[in-house]
XYZ file of C-alpha atoms in Angstrom:
188
model
C -85.863 44.523 -20.030
C -84.908 43.400 -16.451
C -86.421 40.815 -14.027
C -88.654 43.462 -12.605
C -90.777 43.075 -15.738
C -91.050 39.502 -15.150
C -92.039 39.902 -11.451
C -94.760 42.405 -12.293
C -96.078 40.331 -15.313
C -96.126 36.875 -13.501
C -94.976 36.815 -9.926
C -95.340 32.938 -9.568
C -93.206 32.359 -12.758
C -90.661 34.906 -11.527
C -90.243 32.899 -8.298
C -89.903 29.749 -10.212
C -86.976 31.291 -12.088
C -85.457 33.482 -9.348
C -84.767 30.492 -6.823
C -82.779 28.568 -9.341
C -80.934 31.668 -10.371
C -80.174 32.546 -6.780
C -78.786 29.208 -5.809
C -76.919 28.762 -9.037
C -75.124 31.834 -8.375
C -74.521 30.934 -4.618
C -73.090 27.635 -5.689
C -70.890 29.125 -8.234
C -69.248 31.450 -5.719
C -69.111 29.042 -2.957
C -67.104 26.523 -5.174
C -64.605 29.368 -5.678
C -64.115 29.734 -2.058
C -64.147 26.016 -1.148
C -61.431 25.219 -3.749
C -59.418 28.184 -2.701
C -59.710 27.081 0.833
C -58.748 23.409 -0.009
C -55.688 24.959 -1.922
C -54.363 27.009 0.949
C -56.259 30.258 1.089
C -58.472 30.772 4.027
C -59.747 34.189 3.076
C -63.285 33.168 2.226
C -63.576 31.039 5.253
C -62.321 33.868 7.524
C -64.814 36.278 5.990
C -67.809 33.958 6.355
C -68.207 33.449 2.643
C -68.352 29.692 2.766
C -71.920 29.861 3.289
C -75.220 29.094 1.457
C -76.744 32.314 2.922
C -77.740 34.446 -0.017
C -77.014 37.727 1.721
C -73.399 36.798 1.955
C -73.254 36.413 -1.964
C -75.562 39.120 -3.188
C -74.058 42.426 -4.359
C -76.585 45.357 -3.821
C -75.725 47.130 -7.124
C -75.412 43.881 -9.087
C -78.812 42.662 -7.850
C -80.491 46.021 -8.723
C -78.845 45.959 -12.276
C -80.279 42.310 -12.648
C -83.717 43.440 -11.679
C -83.813 46.576 -13.829
C -81.353 46.068 -16.717
C -81.459 42.246 -17.050
C -77.697 41.969 -16.245
C -76.186 41.751 -12.872
C -73.535 39.992 -10.736
C -72.902 38.635 -7.396
C -70.335 39.630 -4.682
C -67.197 37.610 -5.775
C -65.805 35.377 -3.236
C -62.533 36.852 -1.964
C -59.435 34.778 -2.914
C -55.791 35.693 -2.223
C -54.259 33.901 -5.082
C -50.769 34.444 -3.413
C -51.845 31.888 -0.784
C -52.687 29.125 -3.277
C -50.287 26.145 -3.475
C -49.423 25.468 -6.142
C -50.040 29.083 -7.230
C -50.583 28.730 -10.996
C -52.569 25.429 -10.696
C -54.488 27.114 -7.923
C -55.430 29.985 -10.101
C -56.741 27.883 -12.764
C -58.498 25.389 -10.484
C -60.196 28.133 -8.362
C -61.288 29.935 -11.325
C -62.698 26.789 -12.970
C -64.524 25.640 -9.864
C -67.464 27.927 -10.507
C -67.848 27.050 -13.968
C -67.594 23.332 -13.259
C -70.102 23.514 -10.556
C -72.501 25.204 -12.947
C -72.007 22.503 -15.418
C -72.446 19.756 -12.882
C -75.731 21.416 -11.616
C -76.923 21.521 -15.259
C -76.094 18.039 -15.929
C -77.522 16.747 -12.588
C -80.773 18.866 -13.256
C -81.152 17.252 -16.860
C -80.894 13.818 -15.298
C -83.344 14.617 -12.515
C -85.699 16.379 -14.787
C -86.272 13.145 -16.745
C -87.574 11.442 -13.550
C -91.458 10.938 -13.817
C -92.233 12.775 -10.598
C -90.399 15.862 -11.885
C -91.586 16.145 -15.464
C -95.103 15.199 -14.551
C -95.211 18.139 -12.128
C -95.515 21.485 -13.779
C -93.907 23.438 -11.061
C -90.948 21.181 -10.595
C -90.424 20.881 -14.368
C -90.310 24.783 -14.531
C -87.725 24.910 -11.782
C -85.526 22.343 -13.423
C -85.975 24.089 -16.920
C -84.578 27.129 -15.401
C -81.963 25.332 -13.240
C -80.605 23.727 -16.516
C -80.873 26.940 -18.559
C -79.304 29.346 -16.014
C -76.394 27.092 -15.258
C -75.603 26.504 -18.952
C -75.677 30.405 -19.536
C -73.520 31.067 -16.321
C -70.915 28.363 -17.355
C -70.626 29.593 -20.947
C -70.770 33.325 -19.928
C -67.904 32.857 -17.266
C -65.685 31.055 -19.867
C -65.402 34.357 -21.748
C -61.738 35.419 -21.214
C -62.394 39.036 -20.363
C -61.610 40.245 -16.876
C -63.147 39.879 -14.231
C -64.799 36.811 -15.552
C -63.499 33.320 -14.689
C -62.346 32.705 -18.199
C -59.739 35.511 -17.881
C -58.199 34.014 -14.772
C -58.148 30.595 -16.457
C -56.282 32.011 -19.404
C -54.107 34.005 -17.195
C -52.969 30.776 -15.424
C -51.857 29.304 -18.943
C -50.179 32.487 -20.174
C -46.507 32.817 -19.996
C -45.377 35.269 -17.138
C -44.261 37.847 -19.792
C -47.843 38.165 -21.182
C -49.593 38.023 -17.853
C -48.777 41.738 -17.260
C -50.301 42.783 -20.519
C -53.385 40.799 -20.120
C -53.773 42.064 -16.459
C -53.835 45.670 -17.751
C -57.241 44.818 -19.470
C -58.810 44.456 -15.789
C -59.971 48.097 -15.313
C -61.720 48.096 -18.721
C -63.250 44.523 -18.491
C -66.608 45.547 -17.005
C -67.062 48.066 -19.807
C -65.994 45.506 -22.438
C -68.537 43.016 -21.119
C -71.185 45.596 -20.999
C -70.571 46.685 -24.458
C -70.778 43.047 -25.658
C -74.022 42.533 -23.799
C -75.667 45.649 -25.332
C -74.345 44.621 -28.658
C -76.058 41.127 -28.271
C -79.272 42.815 -27.369
C -79.311 45.021 -30.486
C -78.402 41.948 -32.848
């Protein structure tokens, strides 16, 4: 079911998975804020969200859902896309930043995991296994073009203006569409 089952069954294994999960999510969100800041939007910086502090990025409901249901979310880094220069490229780059960060973390973890001191140490090997797996899953999942996932914003950046309006109308239903897809995947 959720992560709570893993915690109760094997607390040590849970910690070895939870730490890579936590920091993969933090770096994903931090990347959005940092790229937005570099492209002209100071919102994340002004709100103190350019931070490695987990408390700045954890959403209480999303965290509880992760523990009890197995599906959760972080607190999205606030971005005012109107401040980005250039705006369309900014939308694409800011939205891609988290995904690219997850890919880079996975690739780096793959290389590091092949070093002798890592793969010969069971604890480190487990941490790197989870770091690779979690970051690949986060990158692929966030590529799905359903709002509010990053893939939807990337697609929005490439859509002609006349289609952006129609695509944006999916936003209120995105969470429910994603939830339905996840439930369907669990059934299959």
